[in-house]
Coordinates of C-alpha atoms in Angstrom, one line a residue:
Chain T
M137 CA -133.7 -35.9 -100.1
N138 CA -134.3 -32.2 -99.4
M139 CA -131.9 -29.4 -99.1
E140 CA -132.5 -28.2 -95.6
L141 CA -131.5 -24.6 -95.3
T142 CA -129.3 -24.5 -92.3
F143 CA -126.7 -21.9 -91.5
P144 CA -123.9 -23.4 -89.5
E145 CA -123.1 -21.0 -86.7
D146 CA -122.3 -22.5 -83.4
A147 CA -121.7 -19.4 -81.4
R148 CA -124.2 -19.0 -78.6
E149 CA -123.9 -15.2 -79.1
A150 CA -125.1 -15.4 -82.7
R151 CA -128.1 -17.3 -81.6
A152 CA -128.9 -14.6 -79.0
R153 CA -128.4 -12.0 -81.6
S154 CA -130.8 -13.7 -84.0
D155 CA -133.6 -13.6 -81.3
R156 CA -133.2 -9.8 -81.0
N157 CA -135.9 -7.6 -82.5
L158 CA -135.5 -4.5 -80.3
S159 CA -133.2 -1.6 -80.8
D160 CA -130.8 -0.6 -78.0
V161 CA -132.8 2.5 -77.2
E162 CA -136.0 0.5 -76.8
R163 CA -134.1 -2.1 -74.8
W164 CA -132.9 0.5 -72.2
A165 CA -136.3 2.1 -72.1
S166 CA -137.9 -1.2 -71.3
L167 CA -135.3 -1.9 -68.6
A168 CA -135.9 1.5 -67.0
A169 CA -139.6 1.5 -67.1
G170 CA -139.7 -2.1 -66.0
A171 CA -137.6 -1.4 -63.0
A172 CA -139.7 1.6 -62.0
L173 CA -143.0 -0.2 -62.4
T174 CA -141.8 -3.2 -60.4
A175 CA -140.5 -1.0 -57.5
Y176 CA -143.8 0.9 -57.5
G177 CA -145.9 -2.2 -57.6
L178 CA -144.0 -4.0 -54.9
S179 CA -144.5 -1.0 -52.6
R180 CA -148.3 -1.3 -52.8
L181 CA -148.9 -4.9 -52.9
R182 CA -152.0 -4.6 -50.8
S183 CA -153.9 -2.3 -53.2
N184 CA -153.5 -4.2 -56.5
G185 CA -149.8 -3.3 -56.8
W186 CA -149.1 -6.9 -58.0
I187 CA -150.4 -5.9 -61.4
F188 CA -147.8 -3.1 -61.8
A189 CA -145.1 -5.5 -60.5
G190 CA -146.2 -8.1 -63.1
V191 CA -146.1 -5.7 -66.0
G192 CA -142.8 -4.3 -64.8
G193 CA -141.4 -7.8 -64.8
L194 CA -142.4 -8.4 -68.4
L195 CA -140.8 -5.2 -69.4
L196 CA -137.6 -6.2 -67.6
R197 CA -137.6 -9.4 -69.5
R198 CA -138.1 -7.6 -72.8
G199 CA -135.2 -5.4 -72.0
V200 CA -132.9 -8.1 -70.9
T201 CA -133.5 -10.4 -73.9
A202 CA -133.9 -7.6 -76.4
H203 CA -136.8 -9.6 -77.7
C204 CA -140.5 -8.5 -77.9
D205 CA -143.1 -11.2 -78.5
I206 CA -145.7 -8.7 -79.7
Y207 CA -143.2 -7.3 -82.3
E208 CA -142.6 -10.8 -83.5
A209 CA -146.3 -11.5 -83.9
V210 CA -147.0 -8.4 -86.0
G211 CA -143.8 -8.6 -87.9
L212 CA -141.9 -5.7 -86.4
N213 CA -138.1 -5.6 -85.9
T214 CA -136.2 -2.5 -84.8
A215 CA -132.9 -4.3 -84.0
G216 CA -131.8 -4.4 -87.6
T217 CA -131.5 -8.2 -87.7
A218 CA -134.5 -8.7 -90.1
D219 CA -132.3 -8.0 -93.2
D220 CA -130.2 -11.0 -92.3
T221 CA -131.8 -13.9 -94.2
R222 CA -130.1 -16.4 -91.8
A223 CA -131.5 -14.7 -88.7
A224 CA -134.9 -14.1 -90.2
L225 CA -135.5 -17.7 -91.3
R226 CA -133.8 -19.5 -88.5
G227 CA -135.4 -22.4 -86.7
P228 CA -139.2 -22.2 -86.4
R229 CA -139.3 -18.5 -87.4
G230 CA -139.7 -18.7 -91.2
V231 CA -142.8 -20.3 -92.8
N232 CA -141.8 -23.6 -94.4
V233 CA -143.4 -25.0 -97.5
L234 CA -142.5 -28.4 -99.0
E235 CA -144.3 -29.5 -102.2
S236 CA -143.4 -32.0 -105.0
V237 CA -144.7 -33.0 -108.4
T238 CA -143.7 -35.7 -110.9
I239 CA -143.2 -34.4 -114.4
N240 CA -143.0 -36.7 -117.5
R241 CA -139.9 -35.0 -118.9
P242 CA -136.1 -35.6 -118.7
I243 CA -134.3 -34.1 -115.7
E244 CA -132.0 -32.0 -117.9
Q245 CA -134.9 -30.2 -119.6
L246 CA -136.5 -29.4 -116.3
Y247 CA -133.3 -28.2 -114.7
R248 CA -132.4 -26.1 -117.7
F249 CA -135.8 -24.4 -117.7
W250 CA -135.8 -23.6 -114.0
R251 CA -132.1 -22.5 -113.9
N252 CA -133.0 -19.8 -116.4
L253 CA -134.8 -17.9 -113.5
E254 CA -136.3 -15.5 -116.0
N255 CA -138.7 -18.4 -116.9
L256 CA -140.2 -18.6 -113.4
P257 CA -142.9 -15.9 -113.8
Q258 CA -144.4 -18.2 -116.6
F259 CA -145.7 -20.5 -113.9
M260 CA -145.3 -18.7 -110.6
S261 CA -148.4 -16.6 -110.6
H262 CA -147.4 -14.0 -107.9
L263 CA -144.1 -13.2 -109.7
E264 CA -144.1 -10.3 -112.2
S265 CA -140.5 -10.7 -113.4
V266 CA -137.1 -12.1 -112.6
E267 CA -134.1 -10.4 -114.2
K268 CA -130.7 -11.8 -114.4
V269 CA -128.0 -9.5 -112.8
T270 CA -125.1 -11.8 -112.8
D271 CA -125.0 -15.6 -113.3
T272 CA -126.0 -16.2 -109.7
I273 CA -127.7 -12.9 -108.7
S274 CA -131.1 -11.9 -109.9
H275 CA -133.7 -9.2 -109.3
W276 CA -137.2 -10.3 -108.4
R277 CA -140.4 -8.4 -108.7
A278 CA -143.7 -9.7 -107.2
K279 CA -147.2 -8.5 -107.1
G280 CA -148.0 -7.3 -103.6
P281 CA -151.4 -6.5 -102.1
A282 CA -153.5 -3.6 -103.4
G283 CA -151.4 -3.2 -106.6
S284 CA -148.1 -2.7 -104.8
V285 CA -144.9 -4.3 -106.0
L286 CA -142.4 -6.1 -103.8
E287 CA -138.8 -6.3 -104.9
W288 CA -135.7 -8.1 -103.8
N289 CA -132.4 -9.4 -105.0
A290 CA -131.6 -13.1 -104.6
E291 CA -128.5 -15.2 -105.1
I292 CA -128.1 -18.8 -106.0
F293 CA -125.8 -20.0 -103.3
N294 CA -125.7 -23.7 -104.2
E295 CA -126.2 -25.5 -107.4
V296 CA -125.5 -29.0 -108.6
P297 CA -126.3 -29.3 -112.3
N298 CA -129.4 -31.6 -113.0
K299 CA -129.8 -32.1 -109.2
L300 CA -130.3 -29.0 -107.1
I301 CA -130.7 -25.2 -107.2
A302 CA -130.8 -23.3 -103.9
W303 CA -131.3 -19.5 -103.5
R304 CA -131.8 -16.9 -100.8
S305 CA -132.7 -13.3 -100.7
L306 CA -130.0 -10.7 -100.2
E307 CA -129.9 -7.9 -97.6
G308 CA -132.5 -5.2 -98.0
A309 CA -135.1 -7.5 -99.4
D310 CA -138.8 -6.6 -99.2
V311 CA -139.3 -10.4 -99.0
V312 CA -136.9 -12.4 -96.9
S313 CA -136.9 -15.8 -98.4
A314 CA -134.9 -18.8 -99.3
G315 CA -135.7 -21.9 -101.3
S316 CA -134.4 -24.9 -103.0
V317 CA -135.6 -27.1 -105.8
N318 CA -134.4 -30.7 -106.2
F319 CA -134.7 -32.8 -109.3
D320 CA -134.7 -36.6 -108.8
Q321 CA -135.2 -39.4 -111.3
A322 CA -138.5 -41.1 -110.6
A323 CA -138.8 -44.9 -111.0
A324 CA -138.2 -46.3 -114.5
G325 CA -140.2 -44.4 -117.2
R326 CA -142.0 -42.2 -114.7
G327 CA -140.2 -39.0 -115.4
T328 CA -138.7 -36.6 -112.9
R329 CA -139.7 -35.8 -109.3
V330 CA -139.4 -32.1 -108.6
T331 CA -139.4 -31.0 -104.9
V332 CA -139.5 -27.4 -103.8
H333 CA -138.7 -26.3 -100.3
L334 CA -139.4 -22.7 -99.7
Q335 CA -138.9 -20.6 -96.6
Y336 CA -140.0 -17.1 -96.1
S337 CA -140.3 -14.8 -93.2
P338 CA -143.0 -12.3 -92.4
L339 CA -140.3 -10.4 -90.4
G340 CA -139.5 -8.5 -93.6
G341 CA -139.5 -4.9 -92.3
K342 CA -142.3 -2.7 -93.5
V343 CA -143.9 -5.2 -95.8
G344 CA -143.8 -8.2 -93.4
A345 CA -147.5 -8.2 -92.8
A346 CA -148.2 -7.5 -96.5
L347 CA -146.2 -10.6 -97.4
A348 CA -148.2 -12.8 -95.1
R349 CA -151.3 -11.7 -97.1
L350 CA -149.5 -12.1 -100.4
F351 CA -149.0 -15.8 -99.7
G352 CA -152.4 -16.0 -98.1
A353 CA -153.0 -18.2 -95.1
D354 CA -152.0 -21.2 -97.3
A355 CA -148.7 -20.8 -99.0
E356 CA -148.7 -24.5 -99.7
T357 CA -151.6 -24.1 -102.1
E358 CA -149.8 -21.3 -103.9
I359 CA -146.7 -23.4 -104.4
R360 CA -148.7 -26.5 -105.4
E361 CA -150.5 -24.6 -108.1
D362 CA -147.2 -23.0 -109.3
L363 CA -145.8 -26.5 -109.6
R364 CA -148.9 -27.7 -111.4
R365 CA -148.4 -24.9 -114.0
F366 CA -144.7 -25.8 -114.3
K367 CA -145.7 -29.4 -115.1
Q368 CA -148.4 -28.3 -117.6
L369 CA -146.0 -25.9 -119.4
L370 CA -143.3 -28.6 -119.7
E371 CA -145.6 -31.6 -120.5
A372 CA -148.4 -29.9 -122.5
G373 CA -146.6 -26.8 -123.7
E374 CA -149.3 -24.5 -122.3
V375 CA -151.3 -23.9 -119.2
P376 CA -155.0 -24.9 -119.7
T377 CA -157.5 -22.2 -119.3
T378 CA -161.1 -21.3 -119.9
A379 CA -160.7 -17.6 -119.2
G380 CA -162.3 -15.7 -122.1
Q381 CA -164.6 -18.4 -123.4
P382 CA -168.3 -17.7 -124.1
R383 CA -171.1 -18.3 -121.6
G384 CA -174.7 -17.4 -121.3
Chain O
M39 CA -173.7 -17.7 -131.8
K40 CA -176.5 -19.8 -130.3
A41 CA -175.8 -22.2 -127.4
L42 CA -177.7 -24.3 -124.9
C43 CA -176.9 -22.8 -121.5
W44 CA -177.6 -24.2 -118.0
Y45 CA -179.2 -21.8 -115.6
A46 CA -180.4 -24.0 -112.7
T47 CA -181.8 -27.4 -112.0
D48 CA -184.6 -27.9 -114.6
D49 CA -183.7 -24.7 -116.4
V50 CA -181.7 -24.9 -119.6
R51 CA -182.2 -22.3 -122.4
V52 CA -180.9 -21.5 -125.9
E53 CA -179.2 -18.1 -125.7
R54 CA -177.1 -15.8 -127.9
V55 CA -173.5 -15.8 -126.6
P56 CA -170.2 -14.5 -128.0
D57 CA -168.4 -16.8 -130.5
P58 CA -165.5 -18.8 -129.0
E59 CA -161.9 -17.7 -129.7
I60 CA -158.5 -19.3 -129.7
L61 CA -157.2 -18.9 -126.2
N62 CA -154.1 -21.2 -126.3
P63 CA -151.6 -22.3 -129.0
R64 CA -153.0 -25.8 -129.2
D65 CA -156.7 -24.8 -129.5
A66 CA -159.0 -25.2 -132.5
I67 CA -162.5 -23.8 -133.2
I68 CA -165.0 -26.3 -134.6
K69 CA -168.2 -25.3 -136.4
V70 CA -170.6 -27.9 -135.0
T71 CA -172.6 -29.9 -137.6
L72 CA -174.2 -32.4 -135.3
T73 CA -174.5 -32.7 -131.5
A74 CA -176.3 -35.0 -129.1
I75 CA -177.8 -35.0 -125.6
C76 CA -176.1 -37.6 -123.4
G77 CA -177.8 -39.5 -120.6
S78 CA -175.2 -37.9 -118.3
D79 CA -176.5 -34.4 -119.4
L80 CA -179.7 -35.4 -117.6
H81 CA -177.6 -35.5 -114.3
L82 CA -176.9 -31.8 -115.0
L83 CA -180.5 -31.0 -115.8
D84 CA -181.5 -32.8 -112.6
G85 CA -178.9 -30.9 -110.5
F86 CA -177.0 -34.0 -109.5
I87 CA -173.6 -32.6 -110.5
P88 CA -172.1 -29.9 -108.2
T89 CA -170.0 -26.8 -109.4
M90 CA -172.4 -25.8 -112.2
K91 CA -172.7 -22.0 -112.8
R92 CA -175.4 -20.1 -114.4
G93 CA -174.8 -19.7 -118.1
D94 CA -172.5 -22.7 -118.6
I95 CA -172.8 -24.1 -122.1
L96 CA -173.6 -27.8 -122.1
G97 CA -172.8 -30.6 -124.5
H98 CA -170.0 -33.1 -124.8
E99 CA -171.0 -35.1 -127.8
F100 CA -170.3 -33.1 -130.9
M101 CA -168.6 -33.1 -134.3
G102 CA -168.0 -30.6 -137.1
E103 CA -165.7 -28.7 -139.3
V104 CA -162.4 -27.0 -138.2
V105 CA -162.7 -23.3 -138.8
A106 CA -159.7 -22.0 -136.9
V107 CA -156.5 -23.4 -135.4
G108 CA -153.9 -22.1 -132.9
R109 CA -150.3 -21.6 -133.9
D110 CA -149.1 -24.9 -132.5
I111 CA -151.6 -27.0 -134.4
K112 CA -150.0 -28.9 -137.2
K113 CA -152.2 -32.0 -137.7
L114 CA -155.5 -30.2 -138.4
K115 CA -156.4 -28.0 -141.3
I116 CA -159.2 -25.6 -141.7
G117 CA -162.0 -27.5 -143.4
D118 CA -161.2 -30.9 -141.8
R119 CA -164.3 -32.8 -140.7
V120 CA -163.7 -34.3 -137.2
V121 CA -165.3 -36.0 -134.2
V122 CA -164.1 -34.8 -130.9
P123 CA -163.6 -37.0 -127.8
F124 CA -165.5 -35.7 -124.8
T125 CA -162.5 -36.2 -122.6
I126 CA -159.8 -33.6 -123.1
A127 CA -156.3 -35.0 -123.1
C128 CA -152.9 -33.2 -123.5
G129 CA -151.0 -36.2 -124.9
G130 CA -147.8 -35.4 -123.1
C131 CA -148.4 -36.6 -119.5
Y132 CA -147.7 -40.1 -118.0
F133 CA -151.4 -41.0 -118.1
C134 CA -151.9 -40.0 -121.8
Q135 CA -148.9 -42.0 -122.7
Q136 CA -150.2 -45.0 -120.9
G137 CA -153.4 -44.8 -122.9
L138 CA -155.3 -43.6 -119.8
W139 CA -156.6 -40.5 -121.7
A140 CA -159.5 -39.8 -119.3
A141 CA -156.9 -39.6 -116.5
C142 CA -154.9 -36.8 -118.2
D143 CA -152.9 -34.8 -115.7
N144 CA -152.9 -31.5 -117.5
S145 CA -156.3 -30.7 -119.1
N146 CA -158.4 -29.7 -116.0
P147 CA -157.8 -26.1 -115.1
N148 CA -159.7 -26.7 -111.9
A149 CA -157.9 -29.8 -110.9
W150 CA -157.7 -28.6 -107.3
M151 CA -161.5 -29.0 -106.9
L152 CA -161.4 -32.7 -107.8
E153 CA -158.3 -33.2 -105.8
A154 CA -160.2 -32.0 -102.8
A155 CA -163.2 -34.3 -103.5
Y156 CA -161.5 -37.4 -105.0
G157 CA -157.8 -37.2 -104.1
F158 CA -156.7 -36.8 -107.7
S159 CA -158.3 -35.2 -110.7
G160 CA -159.0 -36.8 -114.1
S161 CA -159.1 -35.0 -117.4
G162 CA -161.2 -32.0 -118.2
L163 CA -164.5 -32.6 -119.9
F164 CA -166.6 -30.5 -122.3
G165 CA -169.7 -28.9 -120.8
Y166 CA -169.7 -30.9 -117.6
S167 CA -169.3 -28.6 -114.5
H168 CA -166.4 -26.5 -113.2
M169 CA -164.8 -29.3 -111.2
M170 CA -164.5 -31.1 -114.5
G171 CA -162.7 -28.1 -116.0
G172 CA -165.5 -25.7 -116.7
Y173 CA -165.0 -26.0 -120.5
A174 CA -167.8 -24.6 -122.7
G175 CA -169.6 -27.5 -124.4
G176 CA -170.7 -28.4 -127.9
Q177 CA -174.4 -27.9 -127.9
A178 CA -173.7 -24.7 -129.7
E179 CA -172.9 -23.4 -133.2
Y180 CA -169.2 -23.3 -132.4
V181 CA -166.9 -24.7 -129.8
R182 CA -163.3 -24.2 -128.7
V183 CA -161.4 -27.5 -128.5
P184 CA -158.2 -27.5 -126.4
F185 CA -155.2 -29.8 -127.3
A186 CA -156.8 -30.1 -130.8
D187 CA -153.8 -32.0 -132.1
V188 CA -154.6 -34.9 -129.8
G189 CA -158.4 -35.3 -129.6
P190 CA -160.2 -34.5 -132.9
Y191 CA -160.2 -37.4 -135.3
K192 CA -160.8 -37.0 -139.0
V193 CA -163.9 -38.6 -140.5
P194 CA -163.8 -40.4 -143.9
D195 CA -166.0 -38.7 -146.5
E196 CA -168.2 -41.7 -147.1
L197 CA -169.5 -41.8 -143.5
S198 CA -172.4 -39.6 -142.5
D199 CA -172.5 -37.4 -139.3
E200 CA -175.1 -39.7 -137.7
Q201 CA -172.9 -42.7 -138.3
V202 CA -169.8 -41.3 -136.5
L203 CA -171.2 -38.8 -134.0
F204 CA -171.3 -41.4 -131.2
L205 CA -167.6 -42.1 -131.5
T206 CA -167.3 -38.9 -129.3
D207 CA -168.6 -40.7 -126.2
I208 CA -171.3 -43.4 -126.0
F209 CA -170.0 -45.9 -128.5
P210 CA -166.5 -46.0 -127.0
T211 CA -168.1 -45.9 -123.5
G212 CA -170.2 -49.0 -124.3
Y213 CA -167.2 -50.6 -125.9
M214 CA -164.9 -50.0 -123.0
A215 CA -167.6 -51.3 -120.6
A216 CA -167.7 -54.5 -122.6
E217 CA -163.9 -54.7 -122.8
N218 CA -163.8 -54.2 -119.0
C219 CA -165.8 -57.5 -118.8
A220 CA -162.7 -59.4 -120.0
I221 CA -165.0 -61.5 -122.2
T222 CA -163.8 -64.9 -123.1
P223 CA -165.6 -66.8 -126.0
G224 CA -169.1 -68.0 -124.9
D225 CA -169.4 -65.7 -121.9
T226 CA -172.8 -64.4 -120.8
V227 CA -172.9 -60.6 -120.3
A228 CA -175.9 -59.0 -118.6
V229 CA -176.4 -55.3 -119.1
W230 CA -178.5 -53.1 -116.7
G231 CA -179.9 -50.1 -118.6
C232 CA -180.8 -50.3 -122.3
G233 CA -180.2 -46.7 -123.0
P234 CA -177.6 -45.8 -125.7
V235 CA -174.6 -46.8 -123.7
G236 CA -176.2 -50.1 -122.8
Q237 CA -177.1 -50.7 -126.4
F238 CA -173.5 -50.1 -127.5
C239 CA -172.2 -52.2 -124.7
M240 CA -174.4 -55.1 -125.8
A241 CA -173.4 -54.6 -129.5
S242 CA -169.7 -54.5 -128.4
A243 CA -170.0 -57.6 -126.3
W244 CA -171.0 -59.5 -129.5
L245 CA -167.9 -57.9 -131.2
L246 CA -165.7 -59.2 -128.4
G247 CA -167.0 -62.7 -128.6
A248 CA -169.7 -63.0 -126.0
G249 CA -171.9 -66.1 -126.2
R250 CA -175.0 -64.6 -124.7
V251 CA -176.1 -61.0 -124.1
I252 CA -178.9 -60.1 -121.8
G253 CA -180.5 -56.6 -121.6
I254 CA -182.4 -55.4 -118.5
D255 CA -184.6 -52.4 -118.3
R256 CA -188.2 -51.3 -117.6
E257 CA -188.9 -49.3 -120.7
P258 CA -190.6 -51.3 -123.4
D259 CA -189.1 -49.2 -126.3
R260 CA -185.6 -49.7 -124.9
L261 CA -186.1 -53.4 -124.4
R262 CA -187.4 -53.7 -128.0
M263 CA -184.3 -51.9 -129.4
A264 CA -182.1 -54.2 -127.3
A265 CA -183.8 -57.2 -128.7
D266 CA -184.2 -56.0 -132.3
K267 CA -181.0 -54.0 -132.9
S268 CA -178.5 -55.1 -130.2
K269 CA -179.6 -58.7 -130.6
A270 CA -179.9 -59.3 -126.9
E271 CA -182.3 -61.4 -124.8
V272 CA -184.2 -59.0 -122.7
L273 CA -185.6 -58.9 -119.1
D274 CA -188.3 -56.4 -118.1
L275 CA -187.4 -55.7 -114.4
T276 CA -191.0 -54.7 -113.7
K277 CA -192.2 -58.2 -114.8
V278 CA -189.6 -60.6 -113.5
D279 CA -187.4 -61.2 -110.5
V280 CA -184.1 -60.3 -112.2
Y281 CA -181.9 -62.4 -110.0
E282 CA -184.1 -65.5 -110.5
A283 CA -184.5 -64.9 -114.2
L284 CA -180.7 -64.5 -114.7
K285 CA -180.1 -67.7 -112.7
D286 CA -182.6 -69.6 -114.9
L287 CA -181.0 -68.2 -118.1
T288 CA -177.5 -69.3 -117.0
G289 CA -178.1 -72.7 -115.6
G290 CA -178.1 -71.5 -112.0
R291 CA -174.6 -70.0 -112.3
G292 CA -175.2 -66.3 -112.9
P293 CA -173.8 -64.1 -115.7
D294 CA -170.0 -64.1 -116.2
A295 CA -170.1 -60.3 -116.4
C296 CA -172.7 -57.7 -115.2
V297 CA -172.7 -54.2 -116.5
D298 CA -174.2 -51.2 -114.7
A299 CA -175.1 -48.9 -117.6
V300 CA -177.5 -46.9 -115.5
G301 CA -175.5 -44.9 -112.9
M302 CA -176.4 -42.6 -110.2
E303 CA -180.1 -42.0 -110.9
A304 CA -181.4 -45.6 -111.0
H305 CA -185.1 -46.2 -110.8
G306 CA -186.4 -49.3 -109.2
N307 CA -188.9 -50.6 -106.8
T308 CA -186.9 -52.5 -104.2
I309 CA -186.7 -51.4 -100.6
G310 CA -183.1 -50.3 -101.4
D311 CA -184.3 -48.1 -104.3
W312 CA -186.8 -46.3 -102.1
Y313 CA -184.2 -45.8 -99.4
D314 CA -181.9 -44.2 -102.0
K315 CA -184.7 -42.0 -103.3
A316 CA -185.6 -40.8 -99.8
K317 CA -182.0 -40.0 -99.0
T318 CA -181.1 -38.2 -102.3
A319 CA -184.4 -36.3 -102.1
T320 CA -183.5 -35.0 -98.7
M321 CA -179.8 -34.2 -99.7
M322 CA -178.6 -37.0 -97.4
A323 CA -177.1 -39.0 -100.2
T324 CA -175.6 -38.2 -103.7
D325 CA -176.4 -41.2 -105.8
R326 CA -179.1 -43.9 -106.3
L327 CA -177.5 -47.2 -107.0
G328 CA -180.1 -49.8 -107.4
A329 CA -178.6 -51.1 -110.7
L330 CA -175.1 -51.4 -109.1
R331 CA -176.5 -53.4 -106.1
Q332 CA -178.4 -55.8 -108.3
A333 CA -175.4 -56.2 -110.7
I334 CA -173.2 -57.2 -107.8
H335 CA -175.8 -59.5 -106.4
C336 CA -176.5 -61.3 -109.6
C337 CA -172.9 -61.7 -110.8
R338 CA -171.4 -65.2 -110.8
K339 CA -168.6 -66.1 -108.4
G340 CA -165.3 -64.8 -109.8
G341 CA -167.1 -62.7 -112.4
T342 CA -166.7 -59.1 -113.4
V343 CA -168.9 -56.1 -112.6
S344 CA -168.2 -53.3 -115.1
V345 CA -169.6 -49.8 -114.5
P346 CA -169.9 -47.3 -117.3
G347 CA -172.8 -45.6 -115.5
V348 CA -171.7 -42.3 -113.9
Y349 CA -171.4 -42.0 -110.1
G350 CA -170.4 -38.9 -108.3
G351 CA -170.4 -39.1 -104.6
L352 CA -170.3 -41.4 -101.6
L353 CA -172.4 -44.5 -102.1
D354 CA -174.5 -46.0 -99.3
K355 CA -175.3 -49.7 -98.8
V356 CA -173.0 -51.0 -101.5
P357 CA -172.9 -54.8 -101.1
I358 CA -169.1 -55.0 -100.8
G359 CA -169.5 -58.1 -98.7
A360 CA -171.2 -59.9 -101.6
A361 CA -168.5 -58.7 -104.0
F362 CA -165.8 -59.9 -101.6
A363 CA -167.4 -63.2 -100.9
K364 CA -167.8 -64.0 -104.6
G365 CA -164.3 -62.7 -105.5
L366 CA -165.6 -60.2 -108.1
T367 CA -163.5 -58.0 -110.2
M368 CA -164.9 -54.4 -110.5
K369 CA -163.9 -52.1 -113.3
M370 CA -165.2 -48.6 -113.9
G371 CA -164.4 -45.1 -115.0
Q372 CA -164.6 -42.4 -117.5
T373 CA -163.9 -43.6 -121.1
H374 CA -160.5 -43.4 -122.6
V375 CA -162.2 -42.3 -125.9
H376 CA -158.9 -41.6 -127.7
R377 CA -157.8 -45.2 -127.2
Y378 CA -160.9 -46.7 -128.9
L379 CA -161.6 -44.2 -131.6
P380 CA -159.5 -45.5 -134.5
A381 CA -160.5 -49.1 -134.1
L382 CA -164.2 -48.3 -133.7
M383 CA -164.1 -46.0 -136.7
G384 CA -162.7 -49.0 -138.5
H385 CA -165.7 -51.2 -137.4
I386 CA -168.1 -48.5 -138.8
Q387 CA -166.2 -48.3 -142.1
R388 CA -166.2 -52.1 -142.5
G389 CA -170.0 -52.1 -141.8
A390 CA -169.7 -54.2 -138.7
I391 CA -171.9 -51.7 -136.9
D392 CA -173.8 -48.6 -137.7
P393 CA -174.2 -46.7 -134.4
S394 CA -176.9 -44.4 -135.8
Y395 CA -179.5 -47.2 -134.9
V396 CA -179.9 -45.7 -131.4
I397 CA -181.2 -42.3 -132.8
T398 CA -184.9 -41.9 -132.2
H399 CA -185.2 -38.1 -132.3
R400 CA -183.8 -35.4 -134.5
A401 CA -184.2 -31.8 -133.5
R402 CA -182.8 -28.3 -134.1
L403 CA -180.6 -26.8 -131.4
D404 CA -183.3 -24.2 -130.8
D405 CA -185.6 -26.9 -129.5
A406 CA -182.9 -28.3 -127.2
P407 CA -184.7 -27.4 -123.9
K408 CA -187.8 -29.3 -125.1
A409 CA -185.6 -32.2 -126.3
Y410 CA -184.0 -32.5 -122.8
K411 CA -187.4 -32.8 -121.2
T412 CA -188.6 -35.4 -123.7
F413 CA -185.4 -37.4 -123.3
R414 CA -185.6 -37.3 -119.5
A415 CA -189.3 -38.4 -119.5
K416 CA -188.5 -41.1 -122.1
R417 CA -191.6 -39.7 -123.7
D418 CA -192.5 -40.7 -127.3
G419 CA -190.0 -43.6 -127.2
C420 CA -187.1 -41.2 -126.8
I421 CA -183.8 -43.1 -126.6
K422 CA -181.3 -40.7 -128.3
V423 CA -181.6 -37.1 -129.5
V424 CA -179.3 -35.6 -132.1
M425 CA -179.5 -31.9 -132.9
K426 CA -178.3 -29.7 -135.7
P427 CA -177.3 -26.2 -134.8

């Protein structure tokens, strides 16, 4: 049913590259420091040298694999692989969100509304604007934390009219993300089922951590409320509100 | 404008607040000409409904004159005289199109709150807590009505405000409760609670072909109204054993349908009632359900229990075993007002019923806080209060 975002690359080398988040300089520094510490520790095993040997071992591993767990946890990447959407979202690395909603409108109308990406900020509350660059490439601006603005380009890389739209961010994105939306006929007379699958990665360079906060701890809630507004707009023609009404 | 605002349990006040404005293209602003206090407003006064905020404007039974419309409103004109359903419905979703207006998918801006509590959210309501949408209510001089091309219903000139006001809630609510009884000609319908909804349920049971209608309460004034105006046989639950009395009245079989028109704040003197009072008073339970227990207990085998009374939380000691063993059908829920409004307006126009008979008190909006207390205490024979702004 869902468009899984997979990037067919069978080379083992490519997989190793995708795990890298260290630059070559850091890699060699890790190897050198790791070797020295290990040798020093092993020579003084009787007076707590095992601690130095252990840390040295970890540094050696960091150097050999070119992968740092701490960097990954805080969203740092010095290897230059973060700009690659495929690498950034591979396997368990990206955050995955899957939400669906049933809308009492014909498939064609919903597809047409969504395919005009400039409509998306009408119901996606964190988006400021989406501008069409070419038919498949668009420029996205989103509200970041503390009044900042996050920007990226995205391309539609797969579309089946009245069925599927899939997109991914392009290189240099503040937000590394990819997503798809599927439109399916619900059972007779029950409208259209709209399913959104979104992946994004906090390994987005300088704003990786900011992005995590942007989506909050609960990206599913964000997407669910966006889909609710999409449904309200298409079914009721407006998003219900009480903002601005009187109170005592 | 002036509006009745909720500040805390037992604290409602008439305050000056800004006038409402059009916020969405399908809004209208109504100048209220008559409004009422509903029995369910007492649940707010008593603090039984969560997600109330200080300053919330109450009131979901109101009617009046259209004074402004949003740009997408074509059906209403300024000057139209309308009654407004208390359930807010968009008209475009699957549920609205099935006639399940109170289950509207799109009218509650805070649907996530109810989804957390109930799994799914029903429609937004006027003046009835933030989990129900947080819409400002109609116990005010003006009120903003969303989706105004769906809800508000025009009133024929010859009918007075008092005759049609209850089409906003309690008349359709009583009617739906009776319709949920699936009455076949000659059926006996027993109604717990002779408040306004109970009265209209009894009157509607007659309209739907019941053979006998029995009203149960403990308030002499309400029992009198049930007997005199709703033409019911009445049982005073403080004087008779209700189960035995109903058996006697039905040849040992029990009523074909039992209606709980009381809801979550039932008063009674059985062990179960005291158990509920102790638990709700200590915040260990959300509802008191004496009427519901008795309705299930008294209902005949294969009969129907219909529940227009409001419940909010998790109910304790519900005799589901009895309901199962007797094969009961249970129906309940918020009223699909839009569905009943045209037909019931027709009944009033034809003279089949004049709903104004339940009115016992007429007040000014300024006196609303006092009216709430009188109504709650059932003081001075108070059954229904209507207020002019």
